[in-house]
PDB file of C-alpha atoms in Angstrom:
ATOM      1  CA  MET A   1     148.916  -5.799  87.338  1.00  0.00           C
ATOM      2  CA  ASN A   2     145.500  -7.634  86.646  1.00  0.00           C
ATOM      3  CA  GLU A   3     142.674  -6.147  84.245  1.00  0.00           C
ATOM      4  CA  GLU A   4     140.441  -5.625  87.652  1.00  0.00           C
ATOM      5  CA  LYS A   5     143.359  -3.567  88.961  1.00  0.00           C
ATOM      6  CA  ILE A   6     144.244  -1.628  86.052  1.00  0.00           C
ATOM      7  CA  MET A   7     140.333  -0.535  85.865  1.00  0.00           C
ATOM      8  CA  ALA A   8     140.304   0.381  89.587  1.00  0.00           C
ATOM      9  CA  VAL A   9     143.267   2.524  88.849  1.00  0.00           C
ATOM     10  CA  ILE A  10     141.504   3.961  85.724  1.00  0.00           C
ATOM     11  CA  GLU A  11     138.515   4.750  87.863  1.00  0.00           C
ATOM     12  CA  ALA A  12     140.608   6.128  90.769  1.00  0.00           C
ATOM     13  CA  VAL A  13     142.733   8.511  88.986  1.00  0.00           C
ATOM     14  CA  LEU A  14     139.335   9.621  87.105  1.00  0.00           C
ATOM     15  CA  PHE A  15     137.485  10.051  89.772  1.00  0.00           C
ATOM     16  CA  ALA A  16     140.072  12.160  91.939  1.00  0.00           C
ATOM     17  CA  MET A  17     140.845  14.451  89.164  1.00  0.00           C
ATOM     18  CA  GLY A  18     137.628  15.402  88.439  1.00  0.00           C
ATOM     19  CA  ASP A  19     138.767  17.139  84.894  1.00  0.00           C
ATOM     20  CA  SER A  20     140.219  15.408  81.652  1.00  0.00           C
ATOM     21  CA  VAL A  21     142.930  13.341  82.112  1.00  0.00           C
ATOM     22  CA  GLU A  22     145.256  12.518  78.960  1.00  0.00           C
ATOM     23  CA  LEU A  23     146.102   9.236  78.023  1.00  0.00           C
ATOM     24  CA  SER A  24     149.703   9.807  78.092  1.00  0.00           C
ATOM     25  CA  LYS A  25     149.831  10.132  81.476  1.00  0.00           C
ATOM     26  CA  LEU A  26     147.553   7.329  82.746  1.00  0.00           C
ATOM     27  CA  ASN A  27     150.301   5.267  80.423  1.00  0.00           C
ATOM     28  CA  HIS A  28     152.926   7.025  82.631  1.00  0.00           C
ATOM     29  CA  ALA A  29     151.139   5.862  85.793  1.00  0.00           C
ATOM     30  CA  LEU A  30     149.966   2.498  84.661  1.00  0.00           C
ATOM     31  CA  GLU A  31     152.889   1.724  82.301  1.00  0.00           C
ATOM     32  CA  ILE A  32     150.883  -0.244  79.792  1.00  0.00           C
ATOM     33  CA  PRO A  33     150.019   0.960  76.071  1.00  0.00           C
ATOM     34  CA  GLU A  34     147.387   3.426  75.454  1.00  0.00           C
ATOM     35  CA  ALA A  35     145.643   0.988  73.249  1.00  0.00           C
ATOM     36  CA  GLU A  36     145.393  -1.278  76.599  1.00  0.00           C
ATOM     37  CA  ILE A  37     144.306   1.806  78.215  1.00  0.00           C
ATOM     38  CA  ARG A  38     141.652   2.592  75.774  1.00  0.00           C
ATOM     39  CA  GLU A  39     140.267  -0.910  76.039  1.00  0.00           C
ATOM     40  CA  MET A  40     139.842  -1.035  79.580  1.00  0.00           C
ATOM     41  CA  ILE A  41     137.719   1.838  79.206  1.00  0.00           C
ATOM     42  CA  VAL A  42     135.434   0.415  76.784  1.00  0.00           C
ATOM     43  CA  LYS A  43     135.413  -2.816  79.171  1.00  0.00           C
ATOM     44  CA  MET A  44     134.355  -0.396  82.087  1.00  0.00           C
ATOM     45  CA  ASN A  45     131.605   1.772  80.102  1.00  0.00           C
ATOM     46  CA  GLU A  46     130.247  -1.671  79.177  1.00  0.00           C
ATOM     47  CA  ALA A  47     130.155  -2.796  83.007  1.00  0.00           C
ATOM     48  CA  TYR A  48     128.907   0.763  83.739  1.00  0.00           C
ATOM     49  CA  LYS A  49     125.937   0.479  81.406  1.00  0.00           C
ATOM     50  CA  LYS A  50     125.111  -3.313  82.274  1.00  0.00           C
ATOM     51  CA  GLN A  51     125.063  -2.425  86.025  1.00  0.00           C
ATOM     52  CA  ASP A  52     123.147   0.734  85.294  1.00  0.00           C
ATOM     53  CA  ARG A  53     125.551   2.676  87.241  1.00  0.00           C
ATOM     54  CA  GLY A  54     125.762   6.611  87.457  1.00  0.00           C
ATOM     55  CA  ILE A  55     128.798   7.223  85.686  1.00  0.00           C
ATOM     56  CA  TYR A  56     130.220   6.505  81.998  1.00  0.00           C
ATOM     57  CA  ILE A  57     133.819   7.943  80.907  1.00  0.00           C
ATOM     58  CA  ILE A  58     134.042  10.135  77.895  1.00  0.00           C
ATOM     59  CA  GLU A  59     136.729  10.539  75.415  1.00  0.00           C
ATOM     60  CA  LEU A  60     138.067  13.859  74.573  1.00  0.00           C
ATOM     61  CA  GLU A  61     140.812  14.113  71.817  1.00  0.00           C
ATOM     62  CA  ASP A  62     143.637  11.922  73.914  1.00  0.00           C
ATOM     63  CA  ALA A  63     142.011  12.361  77.158  1.00  0.00           C
ATOM     64  CA  VAL A  64     139.373  10.814  79.291  1.00  0.00           C
ATOM     65  CA  GLN A  65     137.015  12.031  82.089  1.00  0.00           C
ATOM     66  CA  LEU A  66     134.613  10.309  84.555  1.00  0.00           C
ATOM     67  CA  CYS A  67     131.150  11.672  84.121  1.00  0.00           C
ATOM     68  CA  THR A  68     127.618  11.835  85.636  1.00  0.00           C
ATOM     69  CA  LYS A  69     125.007  10.113  83.300  1.00  0.00           C
ATOM     70  CA  PRO A  70     122.889  13.011  81.846  1.00  0.00           C
ATOM     71  CA  GLU A  71     119.537  11.396  82.621  1.00  0.00           C
ATOM     72  CA  LEU A  72     120.579  11.927  86.480  1.00  0.00           C
ATOM     73  CA  TYR A  73     121.191  15.487  86.124  1.00  0.00           C
ATOM     74  CA  GLU A  74     117.960  16.297  87.994  1.00  0.00           C
ATOM     75  CA  TYR A  75     118.884  14.515  91.195  1.00  0.00           C
ATOM     76  CA  LEU A  76     122.283  16.414  91.073  1.00  0.00           C
ATOM     77  CA  ILE A  77     120.338  19.773  90.934  1.00  0.00           C
ATOM     78  CA  LYS A  78     118.491  18.829  94.172  1.00  0.00           C
ATOM     79  CA  VAL A  79     121.785  18.318  96.061  1.00  0.00           C
ATOM     80  CA  ALA A  80     123.886  21.306  94.665  1.00  0.00           C
ATOM     81  CA  LYS A  81     122.977  24.240  93.219  1.00  0.00           C
ATOM     82  CA  ALA A  82     122.237  24.596  89.548  1.00  0.00           C
ATOM     83  CA  PRO A  83     124.843  25.563  87.460  1.00  0.00           C
ATOM     84  CA  ARG A  84     124.461  28.722  85.414  1.00  0.00           C
ATOM     85  CA  LYS A  85     123.654  27.696  81.872  1.00  0.00           C
ATOM     86  CA  ASN A  86     125.396  29.927  79.420  1.00  0.00           C
ATOM     87  CA  VAL A  87     123.150  31.066  76.451  1.00  0.00           C
ATOM     88  CA  LEU A  88     124.891  31.423  73.609  1.00  0.00           C
ATOM     89  CA  SER A  89     123.169  33.832  70.923  1.00  0.00           C
ATOM     90  CA  ASP A  90     123.363  33.411  67.201  1.00  0.00           C
ATOM     91  CA  THR A  91     126.640  35.974  67.411  1.00  0.00           C
ATOM     92  CA  LEU A  92     128.123  33.905  69.940  1.00  0.00           C
ATOM     93  CA  LEU A  93     127.426  30.793  68.164  1.00  0.00           C
ATOM     94  CA  GLU A  94     128.630  32.258  64.857  1.00  0.00           C
ATOM     95  CA  THR A  95     132.270  33.485  66.305  1.00  0.00           C
ATOM     96  CA  LEU A  96     132.439  29.927  68.024  1.00  0.00           C
ATOM     97  CA  SER A  97     131.844  28.124  64.524  1.00  0.00           C
ATOM     98  CA  ILE A  98     134.243  30.452  63.113  1.00  0.00           C
ATOM     99  CA  ILE A  99     137.279  29.451  65.846  1.00  0.00           C
ATOM    100  CA  ALA A 100     136.381  25.704  65.575  1.00  0.00           C
ATOM    101  CA  TYR A 101     136.677  25.438  61.717  1.00  0.00           C
ATOM    102  CA  LYS A 102     139.477  27.708  61.248  1.00  0.00           C
ATOM    103  CA  GLN A 103     141.782  27.606  64.507  1.00  0.00           C
ATOM    104  CA  PRO A 104     144.020  28.858  65.267  1.00  0.00           C
ATOM    105  CA  VAL A 105     142.676  31.928  64.434  1.00  0.00           C
ATOM    106  CA  THR A 106     143.252  35.568  65.371  1.00  0.00           C
ATOM    107  CA  ARG A 107     140.168  38.165  66.373  1.00  0.00           C
ATOM    108  CA  LEU A 108     141.108  39.924  63.016  1.00  0.00           C
ATOM    109  CA  ASP A 109     140.521  36.923  60.685  1.00  0.00           C
ATOM    110  CA  VAL A 110     137.033  36.250  63.044  1.00  0.00           C
ATOM    111  CA  GLU A 111     136.085  40.105  62.259  1.00  0.00           C
ATOM    112  CA  LYS A 112     137.126  39.712  58.474  1.00  0.00           C
ATOM    113  CA  ILE A 113     134.823  36.500  58.094  1.00  0.00           C
ATOM    114  CA  ARG A 114     132.044  38.223  59.854  1.00  0.00           C
ATOM    115  CA  GLY A 115     132.402  41.678  58.881  1.00  0.00           C
ATOM    116  CA  VAL A 116     131.795  43.151  62.298  1.00  0.00           C
ATOM    117  CA  SER A 117     133.754  43.891  65.567  1.00  0.00           C
ATOM    118  CA  SER A 118     133.794  40.552  68.047  1.00  0.00           C
ATOM    119  CA  ASP A 119     135.460  41.824  70.807  1.00  0.00           C
ATOM    120  CA  HIS A 120     132.641  41.037  72.477  1.00  0.00           C
ATOM    121  CA  ALA A 121     131.541  37.531  71.239  1.00  0.00           C
ATOM    122  CA  VAL A 122     135.349  36.469  71.854  1.00  0.00           C
ATOM    123  CA  ASN A 123     135.209  38.100  75.177  1.00  0.00           C
ATOM    124  CA  LYS A 124     132.204  35.743  76.153  1.00  0.00           C
ATOM    125  CA  LEU A 125     133.402  32.706  74.756  1.00  0.00           C
ATOM    126  CA  LEU A 126     136.834  33.168  76.558  1.00  0.00           C
ATOM    127  CA  GLU A 127     134.521  33.628  79.712  1.00  0.00           C
ATOM    128  CA  TYR A 128     132.467  30.706  79.284  1.00  0.00           C
ATOM    129  CA  ASN A 129     135.545  28.544  78.875  1.00  0.00           C
ATOM    130  CA  LEU A 130     134.406  27.482  75.245  1.00  0.00           C
ATOM    131  CA  ILE A 131     137.464  29.188  73.617  1.00  0.00           C
ATOM    132  CA  GLN A 132     141.181  29.595  74.871  1.00  0.00           C
ATOM    133  CA  GLU A 133     144.352  31.768  74.084  1.00  0.00           C
ATOM    134  CA  LEU A 134     146.627  29.461  71.810  1.00  0.00           C
ATOM    135  CA  GLY A 135     149.680  31.763  72.053  1.00  0.00           C
ATOM    136  CA  ARG A 136     150.711  34.728  69.373  1.00  0.00           C
ATOM    137  CA  LEU A 137     150.871  35.189  65.686  1.00  0.00           C
ATOM    138  CA  ASP A 138     154.502  35.635  64.510  1.00  0.00           C
ATOM    139  CA  ALA A 139     153.335  38.889  62.312  1.00  0.00           C
ATOM    140  CA  PRO A 140     153.639  42.633  63.532  1.00  0.00           C
ATOM    141  CA  GLY A 141     151.495  43.137  66.368  1.00  0.00           C
ATOM    142  CA  ARG A 142     151.760  39.816  67.718  1.00  0.00           C
ATOM    143  CA  PRO A 143     147.817  39.281  67.856  1.00  0.00           C
ATOM    144  CA  LEU A 144     146.444  36.672  69.776  1.00  0.00           C
ATOM    145  CA  LEU A 145     145.331  33.189  68.518  1.00  0.00           C
ATOM    146  CA  PHE A 146     142.259  31.447  69.784  1.00  0.00           C
ATOM    147  CA  GLY A 147     141.015  27.608  69.211  1.00  0.00           C
ATOM    148  CA  THR A 148     138.619  25.804  71.238  1.00  0.00           C
ATOM    149  CA  THR A 149     138.518  23.973  74.687  1.00  0.00           C
ATOM    150  CA  GLU A 150     138.028  20.535  76.058  1.00  0.00           C
ATOM    151  CA  GLU A 151     134.661  22.309  77.442  1.00  0.00           C
ATOM    152  CA  PHE A 152     133.644  23.094  74.010  1.00  0.00           C
ATOM    153  CA  LEU A 153     134.150  19.194  72.795  1.00  0.00           C
ATOM    154  CA  ARG A 154     131.835  18.503  76.111  1.00  0.00           C
ATOM    155  CA  THR A 155     129.362  21.064  75.249  1.00  0.00           C
ATOM    156  CA  PHE A 156     128.599  20.174  72.060  1.00  0.00           C
ATOM    157  CA  GLY A 157     129.281  16.338  72.623  1.00  0.00           C
ATOM    158  CA  VAL A 158     131.774  15.713  70.185  1.00  0.00           C
ATOM    159  CA  LYS A 159     135.379  13.389  70.998  1.00  0.00           C
ATOM    160  CA  SER A 160     137.694  15.557  68.665  1.00  0.00           C
ATOM    161  CA  LEU A 161     137.460  18.719  66.284  1.00  0.00           C
ATOM    162  CA  GLY A 162     137.632  16.061  63.394  1.00  0.00           C
ATOM    163  CA  ASP A 163     133.883  14.998  64.553  1.00  0.00           C
ATOM    164  CA  LEU A 164     132.718  18.412  63.514  1.00  0.00           C
ATOM    165  CA  PRO A 165     130.152  18.175  60.701  1.00  0.00           C
ATOM    166  CA  ILE A 166     131.791  19.197  57.257  1.00  0.00           C
ATOM    167  CA  LEU A 167     129.817  21.262  54.768  1.00  0.00           C
ATOM    168  CA  ASN A 168     129.416  20.208  51.312  1.00  0.00           C
ATOM    169  CA  GLN A 169     130.005  22.449  48.512  1.00  0.00           C
ATOM    170  CA  ASP A 170     126.115  23.208  47.676  1.00  0.00           C
ATOM    171  CA  GLN A 171     125.820  24.249  51.620  1.00  0.00           C
ATOM    172  CA  MET A 172     129.049  26.685  51.321  1.00  0.00           C
ATOM    173  CA  GLU A 173     127.492  28.112  47.792  1.00  0.00           C
ATOM    174  CA  ASP A 174     124.322  28.903  49.537  1.00  0.00           C
ATOM    175  CA  PHE A 175     125.774  30.339  52.474  1.00  0.00           C
ATOM    176  CA  LYS A 176     128.196  32.475  50.031  1.00  0.00           C
ATOM    177  CA  LYS A 177     125.054  33.407  48.103  1.00  0.00           C
ATOM    178  CA  GLN A 178     122.931  34.371  51.453  1.00  0.00           C
ATOM    179  CA  ALA A 179     125.935  36.217  52.662  1.00  0.00           C
ATOM    180  CA  GLU A 180     126.545  38.301  49.551  1.00  0.00           C
ATOM    181  CA  GLU A 181     122.985  39.206  49.368  1.00  0.00           C
ATOM    182  CA  GLU A 182     123.300  40.379  53.205  1.00  0.00           C
ATOM    183  CA  ALA A 183     126.108  42.504  52.855  1.00  0.00           C
ATOM    184  CA  GLY A 184     125.553  43.555  49.060  1.00  0.00           C
ATOM    185  CA  VAL A 185     129.267  42.467  47.863  1.00  0.00           C
ATOM    186  CA  LYS A 186     130.804  39.784  46.475  1.00  0.00           C
ATOM    187  CA  VAL A 187     132.549  37.217  48.803  1.00  0.00           C
ATOM    188  CA  GLU A 188     135.003  34.926  48.271  1.00  0.00           C
ATOM    189  CA  VAL A 189     135.502  31.431  50.557  1.00  0.00           C
TER     190      VAL A 189
END
């Protein structure tokens, strides 16, 4: 199969699927190495950019997805109903960041870190599809484990969890002092 045909197959599959497609599935369909598929996607994105096309391909963990260029969003709104924008309050952002950095994590673990009930925040994040149930912890009561979704990666514009910012030790100490002052207790990190 020549390069143009491979790119056509990738584009057709991504367009038809709508959601992300794992590279392993493209590998299975095309019977070429994932590294070669990644190279084709880079070439496709370069061609889309050079031709000023309205689409591009994003990578999410070990999957890829065909997307509309963000600067063309206003035209989509004119054709389709504007999707509801979910507003993330400070509480939701705090809960989401705990889950993102500590996953897989139980609701109780989140509540221990936050110091307050997190039922509403976890339920909202599930509703917004930013987190998902990953299974159950092998412990008494078998509590649910939570982790982030591909929608989380898309929403925050990161390819993988490894791209999340890393807090340096000075920031951690500042957060620790602030938490101790607010709670009036000594915090261990």
